[in-house]
XYZ file of C-alpha atoms in Angstrom:
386
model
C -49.417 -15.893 -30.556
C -46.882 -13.297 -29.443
C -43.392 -13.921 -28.935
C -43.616 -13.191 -25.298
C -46.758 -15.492 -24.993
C -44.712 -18.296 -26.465
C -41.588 -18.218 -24.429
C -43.188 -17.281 -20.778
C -44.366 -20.138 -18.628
C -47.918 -20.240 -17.883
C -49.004 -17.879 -14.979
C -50.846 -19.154 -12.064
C -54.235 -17.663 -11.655
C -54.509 -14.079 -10.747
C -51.019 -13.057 -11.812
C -50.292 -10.393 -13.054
C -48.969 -11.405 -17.184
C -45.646 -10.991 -15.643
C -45.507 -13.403 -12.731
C -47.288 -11.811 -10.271
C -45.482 -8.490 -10.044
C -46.695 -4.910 -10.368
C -45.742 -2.990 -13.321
C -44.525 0.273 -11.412
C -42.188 1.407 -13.593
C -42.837 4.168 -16.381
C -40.043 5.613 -18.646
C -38.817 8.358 -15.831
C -38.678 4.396 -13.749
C -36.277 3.371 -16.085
C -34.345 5.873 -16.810
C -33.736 6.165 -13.168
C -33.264 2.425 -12.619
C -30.737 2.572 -15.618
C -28.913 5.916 -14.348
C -28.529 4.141 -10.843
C -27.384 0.887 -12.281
C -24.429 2.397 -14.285
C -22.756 4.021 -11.360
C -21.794 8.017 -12.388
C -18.566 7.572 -9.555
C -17.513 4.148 -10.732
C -18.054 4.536 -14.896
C -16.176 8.242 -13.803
C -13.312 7.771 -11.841
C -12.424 3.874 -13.527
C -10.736 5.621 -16.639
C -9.092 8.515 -14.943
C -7.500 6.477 -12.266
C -5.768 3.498 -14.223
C -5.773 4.308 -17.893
C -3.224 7.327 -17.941
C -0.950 5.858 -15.379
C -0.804 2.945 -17.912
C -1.067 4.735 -20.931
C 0.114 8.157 -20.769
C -1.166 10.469 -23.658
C -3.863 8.414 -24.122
C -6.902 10.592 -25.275
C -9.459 9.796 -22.575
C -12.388 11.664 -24.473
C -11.850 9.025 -27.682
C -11.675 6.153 -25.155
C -14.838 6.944 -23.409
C -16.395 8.027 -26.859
C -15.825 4.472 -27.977
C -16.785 3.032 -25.100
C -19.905 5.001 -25.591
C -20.586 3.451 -28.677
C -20.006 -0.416 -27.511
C -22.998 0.360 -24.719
C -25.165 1.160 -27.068
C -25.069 -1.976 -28.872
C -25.596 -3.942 -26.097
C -27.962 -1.594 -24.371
C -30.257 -1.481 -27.286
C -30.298 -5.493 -27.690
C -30.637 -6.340 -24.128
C -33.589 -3.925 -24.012
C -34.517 -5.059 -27.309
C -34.927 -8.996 -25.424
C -36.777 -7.092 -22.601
C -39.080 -5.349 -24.947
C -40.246 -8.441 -26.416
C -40.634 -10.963 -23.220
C -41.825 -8.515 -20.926
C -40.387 -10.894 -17.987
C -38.007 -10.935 -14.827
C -34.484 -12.146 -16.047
C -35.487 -11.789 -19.743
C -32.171 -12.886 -21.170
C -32.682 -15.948 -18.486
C -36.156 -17.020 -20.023
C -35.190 -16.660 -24.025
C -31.753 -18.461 -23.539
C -33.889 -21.315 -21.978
C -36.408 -21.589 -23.864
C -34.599 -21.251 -27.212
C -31.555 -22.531 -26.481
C -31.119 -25.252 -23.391
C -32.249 -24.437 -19.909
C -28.820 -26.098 -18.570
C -26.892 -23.681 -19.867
C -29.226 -20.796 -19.605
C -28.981 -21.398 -15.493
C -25.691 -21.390 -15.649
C -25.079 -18.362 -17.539
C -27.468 -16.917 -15.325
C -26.001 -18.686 -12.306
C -22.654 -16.742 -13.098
C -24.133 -13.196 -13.458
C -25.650 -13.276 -10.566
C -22.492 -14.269 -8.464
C -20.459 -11.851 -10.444
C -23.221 -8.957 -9.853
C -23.096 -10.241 -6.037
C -19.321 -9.774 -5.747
C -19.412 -6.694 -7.447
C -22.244 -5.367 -4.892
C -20.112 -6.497 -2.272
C -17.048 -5.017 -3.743
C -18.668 -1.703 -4.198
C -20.061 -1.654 -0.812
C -16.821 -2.388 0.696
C -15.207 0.571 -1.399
C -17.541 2.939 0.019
C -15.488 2.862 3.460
C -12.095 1.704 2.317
C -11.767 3.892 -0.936
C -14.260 6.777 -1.364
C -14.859 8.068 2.361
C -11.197 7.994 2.777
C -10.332 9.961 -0.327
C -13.164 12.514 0.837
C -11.188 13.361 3.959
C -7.921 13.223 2.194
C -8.999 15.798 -0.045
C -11.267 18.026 2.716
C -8.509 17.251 5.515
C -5.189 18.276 2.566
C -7.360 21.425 0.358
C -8.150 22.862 3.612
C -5.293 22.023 6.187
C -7.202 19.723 8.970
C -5.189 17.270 10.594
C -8.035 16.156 12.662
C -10.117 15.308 8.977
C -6.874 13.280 7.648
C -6.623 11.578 10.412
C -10.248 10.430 10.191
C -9.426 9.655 6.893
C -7.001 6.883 8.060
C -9.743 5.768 10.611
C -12.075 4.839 7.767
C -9.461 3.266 5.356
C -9.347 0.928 8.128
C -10.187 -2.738 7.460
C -13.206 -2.912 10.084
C -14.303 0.115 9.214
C -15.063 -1.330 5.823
C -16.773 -4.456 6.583
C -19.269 -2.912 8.626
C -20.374 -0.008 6.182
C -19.896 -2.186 3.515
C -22.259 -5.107 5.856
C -24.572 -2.032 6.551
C -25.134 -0.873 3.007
C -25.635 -4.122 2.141
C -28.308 -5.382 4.617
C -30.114 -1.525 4.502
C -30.043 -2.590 0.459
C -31.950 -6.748 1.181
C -33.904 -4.311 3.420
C -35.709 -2.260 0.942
C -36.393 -5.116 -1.022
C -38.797 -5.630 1.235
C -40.484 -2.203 1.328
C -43.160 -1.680 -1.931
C -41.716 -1.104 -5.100
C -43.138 2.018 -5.176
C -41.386 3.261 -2.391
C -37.956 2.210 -3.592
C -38.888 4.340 -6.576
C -39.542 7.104 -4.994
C -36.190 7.097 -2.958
C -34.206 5.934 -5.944
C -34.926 9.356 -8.268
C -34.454 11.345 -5.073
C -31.421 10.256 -4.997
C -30.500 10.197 -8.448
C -32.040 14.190 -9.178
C -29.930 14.775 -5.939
C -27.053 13.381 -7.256
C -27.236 14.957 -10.501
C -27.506 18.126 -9.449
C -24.517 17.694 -7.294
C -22.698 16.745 -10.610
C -23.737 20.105 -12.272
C -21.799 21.445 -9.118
C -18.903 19.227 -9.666
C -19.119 20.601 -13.432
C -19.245 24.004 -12.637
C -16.067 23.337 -9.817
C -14.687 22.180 -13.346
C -15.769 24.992 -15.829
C -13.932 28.425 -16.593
C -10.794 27.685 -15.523
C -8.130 30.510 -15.475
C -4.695 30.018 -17.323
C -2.861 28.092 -14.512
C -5.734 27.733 -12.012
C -4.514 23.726 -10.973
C -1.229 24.741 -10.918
C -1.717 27.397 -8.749
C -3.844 25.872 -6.506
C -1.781 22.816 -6.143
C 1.250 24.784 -5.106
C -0.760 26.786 -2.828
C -1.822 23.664 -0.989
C 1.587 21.286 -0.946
C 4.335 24.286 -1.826
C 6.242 26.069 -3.949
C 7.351 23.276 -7.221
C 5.915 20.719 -5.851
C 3.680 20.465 -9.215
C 6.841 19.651 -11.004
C 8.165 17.828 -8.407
C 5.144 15.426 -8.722
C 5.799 14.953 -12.697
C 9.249 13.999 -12.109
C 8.723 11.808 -9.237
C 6.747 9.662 -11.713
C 9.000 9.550 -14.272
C 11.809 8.155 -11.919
C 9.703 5.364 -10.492
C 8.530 4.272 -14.045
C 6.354 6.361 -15.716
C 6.050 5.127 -19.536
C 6.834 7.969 -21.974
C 5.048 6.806 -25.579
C 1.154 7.197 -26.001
C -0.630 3.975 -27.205
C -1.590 3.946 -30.858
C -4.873 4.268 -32.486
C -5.425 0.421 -32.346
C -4.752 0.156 -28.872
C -6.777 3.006 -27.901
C -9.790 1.313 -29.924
C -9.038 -2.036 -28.120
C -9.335 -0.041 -24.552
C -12.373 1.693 -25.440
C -13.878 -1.842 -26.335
C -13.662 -3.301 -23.008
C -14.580 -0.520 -21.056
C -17.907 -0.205 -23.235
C -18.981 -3.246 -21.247
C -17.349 -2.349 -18.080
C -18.370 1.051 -17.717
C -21.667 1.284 -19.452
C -22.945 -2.359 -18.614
C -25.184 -1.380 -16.263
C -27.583 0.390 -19.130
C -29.059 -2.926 -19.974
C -29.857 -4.024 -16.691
C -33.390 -2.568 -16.846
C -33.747 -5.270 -19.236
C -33.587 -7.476 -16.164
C -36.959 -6.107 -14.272
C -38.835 -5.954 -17.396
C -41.728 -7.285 -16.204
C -42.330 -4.356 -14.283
C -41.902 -1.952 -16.476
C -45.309 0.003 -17.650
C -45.822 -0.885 -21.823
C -42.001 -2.280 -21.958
C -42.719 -2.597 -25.551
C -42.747 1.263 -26.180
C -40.896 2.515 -22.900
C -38.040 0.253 -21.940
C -35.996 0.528 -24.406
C -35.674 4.213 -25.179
C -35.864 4.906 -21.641
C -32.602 2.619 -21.025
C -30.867 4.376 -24.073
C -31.600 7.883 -22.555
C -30.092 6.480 -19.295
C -27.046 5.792 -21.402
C -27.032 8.928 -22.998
C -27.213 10.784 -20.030
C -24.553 9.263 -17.708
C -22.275 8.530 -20.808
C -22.765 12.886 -22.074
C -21.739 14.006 -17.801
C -18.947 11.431 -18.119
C -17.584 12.866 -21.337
C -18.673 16.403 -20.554
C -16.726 15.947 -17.217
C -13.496 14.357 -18.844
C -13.526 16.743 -21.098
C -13.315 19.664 -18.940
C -10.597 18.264 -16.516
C -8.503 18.034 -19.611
C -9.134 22.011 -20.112
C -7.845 22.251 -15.975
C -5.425 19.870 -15.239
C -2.749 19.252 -17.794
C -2.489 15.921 -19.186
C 0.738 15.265 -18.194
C -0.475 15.485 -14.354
C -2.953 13.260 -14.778
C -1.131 10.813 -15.985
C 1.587 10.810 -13.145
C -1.042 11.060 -10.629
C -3.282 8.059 -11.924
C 0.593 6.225 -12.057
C 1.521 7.107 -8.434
C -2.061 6.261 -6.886
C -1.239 2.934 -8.798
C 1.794 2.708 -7.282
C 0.992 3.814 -4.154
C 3.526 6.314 -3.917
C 2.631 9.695 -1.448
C 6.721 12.010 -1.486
C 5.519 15.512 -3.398
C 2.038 15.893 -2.210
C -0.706 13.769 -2.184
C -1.147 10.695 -4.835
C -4.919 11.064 -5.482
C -6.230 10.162 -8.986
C -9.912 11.542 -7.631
C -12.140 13.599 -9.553
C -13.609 15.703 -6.672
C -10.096 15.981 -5.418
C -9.005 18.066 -8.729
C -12.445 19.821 -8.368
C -11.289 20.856 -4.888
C -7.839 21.766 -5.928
C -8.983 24.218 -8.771
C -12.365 25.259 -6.736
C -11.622 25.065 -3.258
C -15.023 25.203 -1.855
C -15.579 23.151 0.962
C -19.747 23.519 1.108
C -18.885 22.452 -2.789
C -16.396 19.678 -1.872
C -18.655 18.327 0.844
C -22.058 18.180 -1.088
C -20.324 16.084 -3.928
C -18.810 13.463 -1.962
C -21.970 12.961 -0.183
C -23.126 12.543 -3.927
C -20.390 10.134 -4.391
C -21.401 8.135 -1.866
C -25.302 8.170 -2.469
C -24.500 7.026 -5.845
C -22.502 3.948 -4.924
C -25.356 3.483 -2.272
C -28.181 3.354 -5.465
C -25.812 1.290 -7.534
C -25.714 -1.520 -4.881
C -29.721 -0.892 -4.499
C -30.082 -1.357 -8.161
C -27.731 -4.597 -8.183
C -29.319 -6.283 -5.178
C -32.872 -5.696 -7.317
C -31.891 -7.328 -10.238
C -30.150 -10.140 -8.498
C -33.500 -10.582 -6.681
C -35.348 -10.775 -10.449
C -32.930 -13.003 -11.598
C -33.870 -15.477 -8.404
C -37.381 -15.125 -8.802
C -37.023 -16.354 -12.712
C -35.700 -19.201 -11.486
C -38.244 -19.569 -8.600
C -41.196 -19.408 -11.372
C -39.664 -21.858 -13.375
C -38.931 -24.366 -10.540
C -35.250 -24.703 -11.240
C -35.232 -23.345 -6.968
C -38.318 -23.508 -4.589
C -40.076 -20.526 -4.840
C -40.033 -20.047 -0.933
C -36.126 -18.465 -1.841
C -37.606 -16.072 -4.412
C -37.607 -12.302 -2.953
């Protein structure tokens, strides 16, 4: 008897082997669940907004190299576990069956509150971080008063609630549309959104010996680049780079934070179209893919914008400090600085956006997985699965 056989609960008659749900998703399904559920914007903009305002000098491209490496382990044994029970909540079923199922619920019970308040949290940011820095940057690269001062509209705090309440309800919505369908919209989006990042690459790529610092004088004034440096310096700025050990330490926790949404195809395995031969290579591709644009994207902003920069704008965004020009550790906002395009500028934020959009999709899935494992093992009435 298989593994998988073993482990499962029986099914009641005319399930499907993986209690009751369609397998709809092939290896393009995965790799476009997995790309959604890591987050390009979030994994992106995480490291380039706190780490070199913390730890100037620090080579970001090691960091996320690292970082790189940690997801791999734990994207190739979660899908490993999926691969093998073929179930909703895989990690949820072996952990109860081989271990206890007390603590398996409430390992389980935790993730899912955790991936709740994250979905929350990154439906909330949507309005009170990333629209706002998109009209800071369209409303500052291109001299609109009107745009910045819709930018201070949506920072506002009931502007965020309800787009953060709407992307969350339009999100429990789909749920209820075939999985099929959600499919469908989810690579649109994704193949949308990627090809907006080859944009924001080529906004990036062949820079010209002093393009940032051109175009960020050209926007706030003459020294004002300088000015910027300084002004970080005198309100703190730390001088030293982090050694080799503490760069290894940071890369290990943001393997997990960054790249942790690789393994959560793991958690709709039971959907998922031979998940013996597909899932996993499918959800190390997504890896691959989102962890080569992140790299690939790091890299050339080091090539643009001198280190030094970054570091005292990620420390002044941190600090919230806005004298010598504006305090924005964004990437589209050095994209638009170097490359000031605004069709370009316009077309990735609405990327941005869509991204955070299919990474609260892909959360609000898997918490619903995660809920019907417990359903089908009558920890909850099964009327509350979804």
């Amino acid at each position: 008897m298989q593994l998988a056989e073993k482990l499962s609960p029986a099914n009641k008659p005319g399930q499907h082997a993986n209690s009751g749900l369609p397998r709809w998703l092939g290896f393009v399904g995965v790799l476009v669940f997995g790309l959604a559920s890591i987050g390009l914007p979030r994994s992106s903009n995480f490291p380039l907004e706190l780490i070199p305002g913390r730890w100037p000098g620090i080579n970001l491209v090691l960091v996320i190299g690292i970082a790189l490496g940690v997801g791999l382990i734990f994207t190739l044994t979660f899908s490993a576990i999926g691969a093998v029970i073929r179930r909703p909540a895989a990690d949820y079923v072996i952990a109860s069956r081989l271990i206890h199922p007390a603590p398996a619920f409430a390992s389980s019970f935790t993730f899912l509150v955790t991936l709740s308040l994250f979905a929350g949290s990154i439906a909330g940011s949507i309005a009170k971080q990333f629209l706002p820095n998109l009209f800071k940057t369209i409303g500052t690269v291109f001299s609109s008063q009107d745009i910045l001062l819709l930018a201070d509209s949506a920072a506002s705090t009931q502007i965020a609630i309800l787009v953060g309440t709407a992307a969350i309800v339009l999100s429990f919505v789909l749920l209820a549309f075939p999985p099929k369908t959600v499919l469908w919209l989810m690579r649109a989006g994704v193949i949308f959104a990627l090809i907006c990042w080859i944009i924001l690459l080529l906004q990036l790529g062949f820079p010209q010996e002093n393009t940032f610092t051109i175009g960020y004088e050209r926007v706030f004034g003459s020294g004002t680049y300088l000015q910027h440096i300084e002004l970080a310096y005198q309100y703190g700025l730390a001088t030293n780079p982090p050694g080799l050990d503490f760069v290894i330490l940071i890369g290990l926790f943001c393997g997990f934070y960054l790249f942790f949404g690789a393994a959560l195809p793991m958690e709709v395995a039971g959907e998922v179209k031979q998940p013996e031969k597909k899932l996993l290579p499918a959800s190390v591709c997504a890896l691959l893919m989102a962890g080569g644009l992140i790299l690939a994207t790091i890299g050339l902003l080091g090539k643009v914008v001198p280190a030094q920069f970054i570091s005292a704008q990620s420390y002044l965004t941190q600090q919230q400090i806005e004298i010598a020009g504006l305090s924005l550790s964004w990437l589209p906002f050095y994209a638009a600085i170097s490359k000031p395009v605004l069709l370009l500028v316009v077309v990735v934020g609405i990327c941005w956006i869509l991204l955070l959009f299919l990474l609260v999709q892909a959360f609000m899935i898997v918490i619903s997985r995660i809920v019907l494992a417990w359903a089908k093992d009558r920890v909850i009435p099964e009327k509350l699965a979804y």
